[in-house]
XYZ file of N, CA and C in Angstrom:
744
model
N 91.414 -98.339 157.876
C 92.516 -97.384 157.799
C 93.082 -97.377 156.378
N 92.401 -96.699 155.497
C 92.750 -96.720 154.084
C 94.014 -95.950 153.755
N 94.451 -95.075 154.661
C 95.589 -94.198 154.357
C 96.715 -94.347 155.365
N 96.849 -95.513 155.919
C 97.861 -95.758 156.943
C 99.246 -95.365 156.439
N 99.975 -94.583 157.270
C 101.362 -94.170 157.013
C 101.507 -93.264 155.793
N 100.417 -92.615 155.383
C 100.512 -91.649 154.296
C 100.489 -90.229 154.842
N 101.042 -89.306 154.054
C 101.107 -87.896 154.456
C 100.277 -87.064 153.494
N 99.435 -86.198 154.059
C 98.496 -85.418 153.248
C 98.587 -83.938 153.579
N 98.286 -83.109 152.590
C 98.137 -81.666 152.762
C 96.721 -81.297 152.353
N 96.046 -80.517 153.193
C 94.685 -80.054 152.890
C 94.652 -78.539 153.022
N 94.318 -77.838 151.935
C 94.165 -76.390 152.003
C 92.714 -76.037 152.306
N 92.520 -74.827 152.817
C 91.164 -74.404 153.165
C 90.543 -75.270 154.233
N 91.352 -75.659 155.229
C 90.903 -76.644 156.218
C 90.299 -76.023 157.474
N 90.184 -74.712 157.518
C 89.734 -74.060 158.747
C 88.337 -74.484 159.182
N 87.460 -74.715 158.216
C 86.071 -75.030 158.559
C 85.396 -75.725 157.384
N 84.129 -76.095 157.577
C 83.311 -76.627 156.500
C 83.879 -77.860 155.837
N 83.911 -77.839 154.514
C 84.341 -78.989 153.738
C 85.787 -79.352 154.026
N 86.669 -78.363 154.071
C 88.082 -78.641 154.318
C 88.324 -79.284 155.666
N 87.603 -78.828 156.662
C 87.729 -79.410 158.004
C 87.317 -80.881 157.993
N 86.187 -81.158 157.341
C 85.708 -82.543 157.260
C 86.703 -83.420 156.515
N 87.309 -82.883 155.462
C 88.301 -83.655 154.701
C 89.492 -83.996 155.578
N 90.025 -83.004 156.285
C 91.197 -83.242 157.127
C 90.910 -84.286 158.201
N 89.758 -84.190 158.844
C 89.394 -85.159 159.880
C 89.240 -86.565 159.296
N 88.634 -86.662 158.135
C 88.403 -87.968 157.515
C 89.717 -88.624 157.118
N 90.617 -87.867 156.516
C 91.922 -88.430 156.147
C 92.680 -88.884 157.390
N 92.602 -88.078 158.454
C 93.296 -88.441 159.691
C 92.699 -89.704 160.312
N 91.378 -89.806 160.291
C 90.737 -91.010 160.851
C 91.167 -92.274 160.117
N 91.537 -92.132 158.866
C 91.971 -93.281 158.076
C 93.482 -93.434 158.036
N 94.175 -92.787 158.980
C 95.586 -93.071 159.188
C 96.574 -92.086 158.615
N 96.118 -91.079 157.887
C 97.044 -90.126 157.276
C 97.550 -89.119 158.305
N 98.821 -88.766 158.183
C 99.349 -87.594 158.875
C 99.006 -86.390 158.017
N 98.534 -85.308 158.658
C 97.930 -84.226 157.888
C 98.575 -82.881 158.195
N 98.879 -82.132 157.135
C 99.250 -80.726 157.248
C 98.024 -79.923 156.828
N 97.544 -79.066 157.723
C 96.338 -78.299 157.424
C 96.690 -76.829 157.214
N 96.067 -76.247 156.202
C 96.325 -74.857 155.843
C 95.014 -74.087 155.779
N 95.087 -72.825 156.103
C 93.950 -71.916 156.012
C 94.408 -70.563 156.512
N 93.499 -69.603 156.565
C 93.863 -68.268 157.037
C 93.432 -68.008 158.470
N 92.612 -68.897 159.031
C 92.120 -68.724 160.409
C 92.916 -69.639 161.335
N 94.031 -69.107 161.857
C 94.947 -69.965 162.612
C 94.305 -70.555 163.856
N 93.423 -69.794 164.518
C 92.801 -70.301 165.738
C 91.899 -71.501 165.425
N 91.225 -71.464 164.290
C 90.383 -72.590 163.895
C 91.243 -73.792 163.498
N 92.371 -73.521 162.850
C 93.276 -74.610 162.483
C 93.850 -75.293 163.717
N 94.208 -74.508 164.724
C 94.756 -75.082 165.963
C 93.711 -75.941 166.663
N 92.464 -75.497 166.639
C 91.388 -76.293 167.235
C 91.223 -77.617 166.499
N 91.267 -77.563 165.164
C 91.158 -78.780 164.361
C 92.339 -79.706 164.622
N 93.530 -79.136 164.707
C 94.724 -79.949 164.972
C 94.593 -80.675 166.313
N 94.048 -79.980 167.302
C 93.846 -80.613 168.603
C 92.881 -81.774 168.525
N 91.837 -81.618 167.727
C 90.861 -82.692 167.553
C 91.497 -83.904 166.856
N 92.318 -83.633 165.850
C 92.994 -84.721 165.136
C 93.953 -85.457 166.070
N 94.655 -84.718 166.896
C 95.598 -85.354 167.829
C 94.867 -86.176 168.883
N 93.674 -85.729 169.285
C 92.878 -86.511 170.227
C 92.464 -87.846 169.619
N 92.349 -87.872 168.294
C 92.031 -89.121 167.599
C 93.243 -90.033 167.473
N 94.404 -89.527 167.902
C 95.634 -90.298 167.783
C 96.395 -90.009 166.511
N 95.987 -88.976 165.779
C 96.634 -88.655 164.513
C 97.730 -87.621 164.653
N 98.517 -87.499 163.605
C 99.566 -86.483 163.533
C 99.066 -85.319 162.696
N 99.311 -84.094 163.154
C 98.821 -82.924 162.441
C 99.752 -81.739 162.640
N 99.987 -80.998 161.565
C 100.787 -79.777 161.598
C 99.942 -78.643 161.035
N 100.009 -77.480 161.684
C 99.299 -76.294 161.216
C 100.257 -75.412 160.432
N 99.843 -75.035 159.222
C 100.611 -74.099 158.383
C 99.645 -73.055 157.840
N 99.408 -72.011 158.626
C 98.476 -70.971 158.194
C 99.105 -70.122 157.096
N 98.247 -69.548 156.252
C 98.750 -68.671 155.211
C 97.777 -68.562 154.055
N 97.939 -67.517 153.264
C 97.083 -67.236 152.119
C 97.561 -68.046 150.921
N 96.710 -68.921 150.424
C 97.115 -69.825 149.342
C 97.396 -69.099 148.037
N 96.939 -67.863 147.900
C 97.195 -67.127 146.672
C 98.637 -66.640 146.579
N 99.394 -66.846 147.650
C 100.816 -66.507 147.683
C 101.621 -67.764 147.360
N 102.365 -67.749 146.274
C 103.113 -68.935 145.850
C 104.106 -69.398 146.911
N 104.660 -68.458 147.680
C 105.627 -68.828 148.723
C 104.962 -69.635 149.836
N 103.678 -69.353 150.088
C 102.949 -70.118 151.102
C 102.818 -71.570 150.655
N 102.539 -71.784 149.375
C 102.428 -73.153 148.856
C 103.731 -73.907 149.070
N 104.846 -73.283 148.732
C 106.144 -73.939 148.913
C 106.396 -74.248 150.384
N 106.036 -73.313 151.255
C 106.257 -73.507 152.696
C 105.432 -74.675 153.233
N 104.176 -74.766 152.811
C 103.293 -75.830 153.307
C 103.793 -77.199 152.846
N 104.136 -77.310 151.585
C 104.612 -78.597 151.065
C 105.935 -78.978 151.716
N 106.825 -78.017 151.884
C 108.113 -78.305 152.533
C 107.920 -78.721 153.989
N 106.906 -78.164 154.645
C 106.606 -78.570 156.023
C 106.177 -80.028 156.065
N 105.353 -80.436 155.099
C 104.916 -81.836 155.047
C 106.107 -82.767 154.844
N 106.956 -82.435 153.896
C 108.113 -83.292 153.602
C 109.108 -83.262 154.754
N 109.269 -82.084 155.354
C 110.201 -81.970 156.461
C 109.778 -82.753 157.688
N 108.485 -82.758 157.990
C 107.995 -83.442 159.186
C 107.696 -84.922 158.947
N 107.184 -85.231 157.782
C 106.727 -86.599 157.520
C 107.573 -87.340 156.493
N 108.544 -86.636 155.893
C 109.471 -87.277 154.965
C 108.948 -87.453 153.554
N 107.696 -87.036 153.302
C 107.091 -87.253 151.990
C 105.756 -86.537 151.926
N 105.176 -86.504 150.738
C 103.786 -86.105 150.562
C 103.133 -87.081 149.601
N 102.113 -87.751 150.071
C 101.374 -88.723 149.261
C 100.115 -88.132 148.665
N 99.471 -87.229 149.416
C 98.141 -86.735 149.049
C 98.127 -85.218 149.145
N 97.617 -84.577 148.110
C 97.392 -83.130 148.127
C 95.926 -82.875 147.817
N 95.251 -82.160 148.709
C 93.852 -81.784 148.482
C 93.781 -80.262 148.374
N 93.541 -79.768 147.162
C 93.369 -78.338 146.929
C 91.895 -77.994 147.130
N 91.582 -77.565 148.336
C 90.186 -77.294 148.687
C 89.898 -75.804 148.857
N 90.909 -74.990 149.111
C 90.687 -73.575 149.408
C 89.950 -72.890 148.267
N 89.006 -72.036 148.623
C 88.270 -71.314 147.597
C 87.418 -70.209 148.183
N 87.148 -69.200 147.368
C 86.259 -68.117 147.771
C 85.256 -67.882 146.642
N 84.167 -67.200 146.967
C 83.131 -66.902 145.982
C 82.888 -65.403 145.945
N 82.291 -64.959 144.878
C 81.861 -63.583 144.719
C 80.502 -63.653 144.034
N 79.538 -62.898 144.493
C 78.174 -63.057 144.001
C 77.708 -61.889 143.126
N 78.624 -61.033 142.708
C 78.225 -59.903 141.869
C 78.043 -60.336 140.419
N 77.258 -59.571 139.677
C 77.043 -59.856 138.263
C 78.264 -59.429 137.460
N 78.281 -59.768 136.185
C 79.432 -59.459 135.334
C 79.706 -57.961 135.295
N 78.673 -57.136 135.153
C 78.875 -55.690 135.043
C 79.146 -55.031 136.389
N 78.682 -55.651 137.467
C 78.920 -55.094 138.807
C 80.277 -55.498 139.366
N 80.815 -56.609 138.899
C 82.049 -57.173 139.452
C 83.262 -56.307 139.104
N 84.049 -55.953 140.114
C 85.281 -55.225 139.864
C 86.361 -56.161 139.345
N 87.278 -55.642 138.567
C 88.370 -56.463 138.053
C 89.246 -56.972 139.193
N 89.394 -56.184 140.246
C 90.149 -56.660 141.415
C 89.465 -57.870 142.045
N 88.123 -57.855 142.068
C 87.380 -58.993 142.612
C 87.589 -60.229 141.745
N 87.544 -60.049 140.429
C 87.811 -61.144 139.495
C 89.175 -61.750 139.776
N 90.191 -60.894 139.906
C 91.568 -61.379 140.077
C 91.742 -62.099 141.408
N 91.091 -61.597 142.460
C 91.218 -62.234 143.775
C 90.662 -63.654 143.748
N 89.493 -63.819 143.124
C 88.900 -65.155 143.029
C 89.808 -66.076 142.213
N 90.351 -65.589 141.120
C 91.269 -66.386 140.306
C 92.518 -66.768 141.097
N 93.046 -65.818 141.851
C 94.261 -66.080 142.625
C 94.044 -67.173 143.666
N 92.912 -67.106 144.368
C 92.654 -68.073 145.444
C 92.208 -69.422 144.882
N 91.316 -69.416 143.922
C 90.704 -70.666 143.458
C 91.545 -71.410 142.430
N 92.086 -70.693 141.459
C 92.806 -71.327 140.353
C 94.320 -71.295 140.533
N 94.858 -70.098 140.761
C 96.316 -69.994 140.847
C 96.882 -70.798 142.010
N 96.162 -70.821 143.131
C 96.659 -71.566 144.288
C 96.788 -73.049 143.986
N 95.833 -73.595 143.213
C 95.904 -75.015 142.857
C 97.162 -75.290 142.046
N 97.480 -74.389 141.123
C 98.707 -74.536 140.345
C 99.932 -74.442 141.244
N 99.945 -73.449 142.159
C 101.103 -73.281 143.043
C 101.352 -74.537 143.880
N 100.291 -75.093 144.461
C 100.458 -76.252 145.331
C 100.849 -77.491 144.531
N 100.279 -77.642 143.354
C 100.666 -78.786 142.521
C 102.126 -78.684 142.102
N 102.543 -77.510 141.681
C 103.939 -77.331 141.262
C 104.904 -77.562 142.423
N 104.491 -77.213 143.635
C 105.353 -77.428 144.796
C 105.420 -78.902 145.181
N 104.288 -79.619 145.044
C 104.226 -81.014 145.497
C 104.733 -82.013 144.467
N 104.541 -81.728 143.204
C 104.819 -82.725 142.173
C 106.269 -83.214 142.127
N 107.276 -82.359 142.313
C 108.636 -82.906 142.298
C 108.865 -83.999 143.333
N 108.265 -83.854 144.515
C 108.410 -84.878 145.562
C 107.637 -86.144 145.188
N 106.471 -85.966 144.586
C 105.690 -87.134 144.154
C 106.384 -87.857 143.005
N 106.932 -87.106 142.073
C 107.647 -87.717 140.940
C 108.843 -88.517 141.434
N 109.534 -87.974 142.416
C 110.709 -88.665 142.965
C 110.339 -90.017 143.549
N 109.163 -90.092 144.186
C 108.726 -91.329 144.817
C 107.836 -92.180 143.900
N 107.555 -91.666 142.702
C 106.718 -92.381 141.741
C 105.327 -92.691 142.309
N 104.783 -91.725 143.037
C 103.437 -91.935 143.576
C 102.867 -90.610 144.062
N 101.577 -90.437 143.869
C 100.884 -89.291 144.431
C 99.417 -89.293 144.069
N 98.614 -88.713 144.941
C 97.178 -88.539 144.693
C 96.853 -87.062 144.918
N 96.381 -86.402 143.878
C 95.962 -85.010 143.971
C 94.463 -84.947 143.752
N 93.766 -84.296 144.677
C 92.314 -84.126 144.564
C 92.009 -82.633 144.640
N 91.401 -82.105 143.604
C 91.007 -80.703 143.555
C 89.506 -80.587 143.801
N 89.130 -79.765 144.755
C 87.712 -79.547 145.046
C 87.257 -78.330 144.245
N 86.394 -78.551 143.252
C 85.935 -77.446 142.412
C 84.460 -77.180 142.696
N 83.599 -77.255 141.688
C 82.189 -76.934 141.892
C 81.378 -77.356 140.671
N 80.114 -77.652 140.894
C 79.205 -77.870 139.778
C 79.157 -76.641 138.873
N 79.393 -75.454 139.460
C 79.383 -74.219 138.685
C 80.495 -74.191 137.644
N 81.478 -75.067 137.770
C 82.508 -75.186 136.740
C 81.938 -75.737 135.442
N 80.792 -76.424 135.539
C 80.214 -77.101 134.374
C 78.931 -76.452 133.869
N 78.264 -75.714 134.720
C 77.020 -75.068 134.313
C 76.840 -73.798 135.141
N 76.392 -72.703 134.543
C 76.329 -71.433 135.283
C 75.281 -71.441 136.382
N 75.514 -70.588 137.360
C 74.607 -70.464 138.506
C 74.379 -68.983 138.762
N 73.129 -68.600 138.929
C 72.796 -67.185 139.127
C 73.355 -66.624 140.424
N 73.663 -67.476 141.377
C 74.127 -67.021 142.690
C 75.651 -66.982 142.785
N 76.336 -67.059 141.662
C 77.801 -67.009 141.659
C 78.270 -66.043 140.584
N 79.323 -65.298 140.883
C 79.913 -64.387 139.902
C 80.592 -65.193 138.802
N 80.779 -64.609 137.622
C 81.476 -65.328 136.558
C 82.894 -65.722 136.944
N 83.506 -64.968 137.829
C 84.866 -65.309 138.273
C 84.903 -66.660 138.967
N 83.851 -66.976 139.722
C 83.828 -68.240 140.467
C 83.759 -69.429 139.513
N 82.782 -69.406 138.612
C 82.649 -70.514 137.669
C 83.858 -70.652 136.772
N 84.396 -69.522 136.303
C 85.555 -69.572 135.417
C 86.779 -70.131 136.138
N 86.960 -69.741 137.398
C 88.114 -70.234 138.154
C 88.010 -71.739 138.386
N 86.814 -72.208 138.707
C 86.629 -73.634 138.969
C 86.713 -74.454 137.679
N 86.227 -73.891 136.571
C 86.388 -74.565 135.290
C 87.869 -74.680 134.937
N 88.629 -73.640 135.270
C 90.066 -73.690 135.055
C 90.730 -74.794 135.847
N 90.284 -74.996 137.077
C 90.849 -76.079 137.898
C 90.490 -77.438 137.304
N 89.279 -77.564 136.769
C 88.911 -78.829 136.121
C 89.824 -79.130 134.937
N 90.127 -78.101 134.128
C 91.045 -78.336 133.014
C 92.448 -78.664 133.530
N 92.911 -77.925 134.518
C 94.229 -78.203 135.099
C 94.299 -79.641 135.590
N 93.211 -80.113 136.176
C 93.126 -81.502 136.644
C 93.387 -82.475 135.500
N 92.714 -82.274 134.388
C 92.889 -83.161 133.241
C 94.303 -83.083 132.670
N 94.804 -81.870 132.553
C 96.138 -81.703 131.964
C 97.210 -82.371 132.822
N 97.142 -82.150 134.124
C 98.126 -82.767 135.017
C 97.983 -84.282 135.046
N 96.750 -84.767 134.981
C 96.535 -86.224 134.949
C 97.227 -86.843 133.744
N 97.119 -86.171 132.608
C 97.764 -86.671 131.391
C 99.281 -86.624 131.510
N 99.806 -85.526 132.022
C 101.257 -85.372 132.162
C 101.855 -86.329 133.188
N 101.144 -86.531 134.273
C 101.722 -87.224 135.425
C 101.417 -88.712 135.486
N 100.602 -89.221 134.578
C 100.246 -90.642 134.615
C 101.486 -91.538 134.565
N 102.483 -91.140 133.795
C 103.685 -91.962 133.664
C 104.487 -92.041 134.962
N 104.190 -91.118 135.887
C 104.868 -91.124 137.188
C 104.017 -91.785 138.274
N 102.907 -92.422 137.887
C 101.996 -93.052 138.843
C 101.388 -92.023 139.798
N 101.098 -90.854 139.254
C 100.457 -89.780 140.016
C 99.056 -89.575 139.454
N 98.060 -89.666 140.321
C 96.656 -89.568 139.952
C 96.156 -88.156 140.272
N 95.432 -87.562 139.341
C 94.899 -86.218 139.563
C 93.419 -86.223 139.198
N 92.578 -85.923 140.181
C 91.128 -85.906 139.967
C 90.510 -84.700 140.662
N 89.269 -84.427 140.307
C 88.539 -83.318 140.927
C 87.166 -83.786 141.375
N 86.646 -83.096 142.375
C 85.277 -83.310 142.848
C 84.525 -82.002 142.665
N 83.322 -82.085 142.101
C 82.510 -80.900 141.819
C 81.266 -80.898 142.706
N 81.380 -80.355 143.920
C 80.196 -80.325 144.791
C 79.133 -79.366 144.264
N 77.896 -79.704 144.566
C 76.779 -78.799 144.320
C 76.370 -78.162 145.637
N 75.081 -78.103 145.958
C 74.625 -77.444 147.190
C 75.016 -78.260 148.429
N 75.896 -77.695 149.241
C 76.390 -78.360 150.450
C 75.991 -77.530 151.666
N 75.562 -78.184 152.705
C 75.099 -77.515 153.926
C 76.301 -77.102 154.770
N 76.800 -75.892 154.535
C 77.953 -75.357 155.260
C 77.533 -74.077 155.978
N 78.509 -73.393 156.582
C 78.221 -72.116 157.243
C 77.555 -71.141 156.271
N 78.005 -71.184 155.007
C 77.467 -70.266 154.007
C 75.982 -70.531 153.754
N 75.627 -71.795 153.589
C 74.224 -72.119 153.297
C 73.337 -71.893 154.514
N 73.905 -71.940 155.697
C 73.107 -71.709 156.905
C 72.704 -70.242 157.054
N 73.280 -69.382 156.225
C 72.912 -67.963 156.226
C 71.757 -67.682 155.259
N 71.339 -68.687 154.498
C 70.225 -68.499 153.574
C 68.927 -68.228 154.340
N 68.008 -67.540 153.686
C 66.663 -67.422 154.235
C 65.958 -68.772 154.093
N 64.930 -68.982 154.886
C 64.188 -70.236 154.810
C 63.566 -70.419 153.428
N 63.099 -69.309 152.841
C 62.494 -69.391 151.513
C 63.524 -69.852 150.479
N 64.719 -69.266 150.519
C 65.751 -69.645 149.551
C 66.185 -71.098 149.770
N 66.261 -71.519 151.029
C 66.646 -72.899 151.335
C 65.629 -73.878 150.736
N 64.353 -73.583 150.916
C 63.311 -74.458 150.362
C 63.408 -74.516 148.842
N 63.647 -73.366 148.225
C 63.761 -73.324 146.764
C 64.980 -74.117 146.299
N 66.109 -73.979 147.024
C 67.336 -74.687 146.650
C 67.135 -76.198 146.747
N 66.521 -76.647 147.818
C 66.302 -78.085 148.012
C 65.314 -78.622 146.975
N 64.329 -77.815 146.617
C 63.333 -78.250 145.623
C 63.969 -78.510 144.267
N 65.105 -77.850 143.988
C 65.781 -78.035 142.697
C 66.710 -79.248 142.679
N 66.872 -79.899 143.817
C 67.783 -81.040 143.915
C 66.974 -82.339 143.768
N 67.258 -83.169 142.774
C 66.478 -84.397 142.596
C 66.429 -85.282 143.843
N 67.514 -85.364 144.591
C 67.507 -86.181 145.803
C 66.768 -85.516 146.960
N 66.404 -84.249 146.804
C 65.568 -83.588 147.794
C 66.253 -83.221 149.089
N 67.567 -83.039 149.062
C 68.295 -82.667 150.278
C 69.615 -82.023 149.895
N 70.165 -81.240 150.828
C 71.497 -80.681 150.645
C 72.542 -81.746 150.961
N 73.691 -81.627 150.329
C 74.809 -82.480 150.695
C 75.448 -81.986 151.989
N 76.331 -82.788 152.531
C 77.037 -82.422 153.753
C 78.537 -82.372 153.482
N 79.301 -81.647 154.318
C 80.752 -81.680 154.182
C 81.311 -83.099 154.234
N 80.674 -83.975 155.008
C 81.151 -85.355 155.096
C 80.965 -86.093 153.771
N 79.895 -85.781 153.039
C 79.714 -86.378 151.715
C 80.910 -86.067 150.819
N 81.357 -84.820 150.856
C 82.515 -84.417 150.044
C 83.777 -85.095 150.561
N 83.939 -85.133 151.879
C 85.122 -85.752 152.468
C 85.219 -87.229 152.111
N 84.089 -87.913 152.079
C 84.095 -89.338 151.723
C 84.542 -89.537 150.275
N 84.120 -88.638 149.397
C 84.546 -88.724 147.999
C 86.041 -88.451 147.868
N 86.543 -87.501 148.644
C 87.989 -87.233 148.653
C 88.744 -88.457 149.148
N 88.247 -89.080 150.195
C 88.875 -90.290 150.722
C 88.969 -91.361 149.641
N 87.901 -91.562 148.908
C 87.893 -92.543 147.829
C 88.988 -92.241 146.809
N 89.079 -90.978 146.379
C 90.056 -90.623 145.357
C 91.486 -90.597 145.901
N 91.633 -90.418 147.198
C 92.964 -90.382 147.800
C 93.494 -91.768 148.139
N 92.622 -92.754 148.116
C 93.001 -94.105 148.536
C 93.236 -95.012 147.330
N 93.621 -96.230 147.626
C 93.883 -97.208 146.564
C 92.594 -97.670 145.879
N 91.426 -97.336 146.451
C 90.164 -97.724 145.823
C 89.981 -97.085 144.453
N 90.712 -95.991 144.185
C 90.529 -95.266 142.923
C 91.725 -95.418 141.992
N 92.431 -96.545 142.095
C 93.691 -96.696 141.373
C 93.565 -96.911 139.859
N 92.364 -96.825 139.301
C 92.236 -96.823 137.846
C 91.409 -95.623 137.399
N 91.463 -94.557 138.206
C 90.731 -93.322 137.892
C 91.709 -92.160 137.903
N 91.799 -91.429 136.812
C 92.573 -90.188 136.789
C 92.007 -89.260 135.727
N 92.134 -87.967 135.966
C 91.635 -86.964 135.031
C 90.143 -86.729 135.083
N 89.478 -87.232 136.115
C 88.020 -87.109 136.210
C 87.608 -85.921 137.080
N 86.477 -85.327 136.760
C 85.845 -84.296 137.582
C 84.470 -84.833 137.968
N 84.375 -85.362 139.173
C 83.217 -86.139 139.598
C 82.146 -85.238 140.220
N 80.921 -85.343 139.699
C 79.808 -84.555 140.245
C 79.364 -85.110 141.582
N 79.124 -84.208 142.532
C 78.630 -84.601 143.849
C 77.592 -83.544 144.240
N 76.392 -83.712 143.690
C 75.444 -82.601 143.803
C 73.982 -83.025 143.916
N 73.742 -84.267 144.275
C 72.369 -84.718 144.461
C 71.566 -84.802 143.184
N 72.254 -84.742 142.038
C 71.569 -84.859 140.765
C 71.232 -83.526 140.112
N 71.706 -82.402 140.695
C 71.378 -81.094 140.111
C 72.058 -80.885 138.769
N 73.155 -81.557 138.538
C 73.799 -81.530 137.219
C 74.334 -82.918 136.927
N 73.953 -83.481 135.796
C 74.359 -84.837 135.447
C 75.038 -84.823 134.092
N 76.161 -85.543 133.988
C 76.807 -85.710 132.677
C 77.646 -86.964 132.669
């Protein structure tokens, strides 16, 4: 129980990676506030967490709205008296090329992927500063570090922005005993990847040195590490989790 008596917020928790993160934090003792846009999926997840004996609150809403960020963080503090852990996981992708991509599409990806991380951090940090403790984990992407033909430029640029925000906040907040790190997943076997053709799946796996796709649980385990005391001398890092597809 690495997170006993801690309170966590997880965005983008409706399914896939976010769902696995919320369940993993709860299994290790954290009380969890889960956010996403699919309220029925969030309620199902909350029921599963409660069956495990955990505490869970559902706060549905669009993370690109700054007021939603304030509401979610205030719900955590109101119900649990504090916020120890913030996981900015919510994100969307766009697969159009630079010339095909509409400016509205660019802005939407930026709003959800980058701006939301800023909104949630700004909402949570005053409470963390007051208690002189906090762990922030931003889920970005390998595409933040190297381009990918299957992602629009908005996706990589937004995730690269989150990586920089991670470093900047880590530098600013170190004096308050607040740790800020990021995880950069590569090919993960989620609902999205299950829509691939068999040919594309084989090609994707062939490009991975470890010869397999990652799982949502792989990402959740890395989040657990960064959210727990095991990572108490790590801040400002963007950790690759991609089976070796990008190394630095």
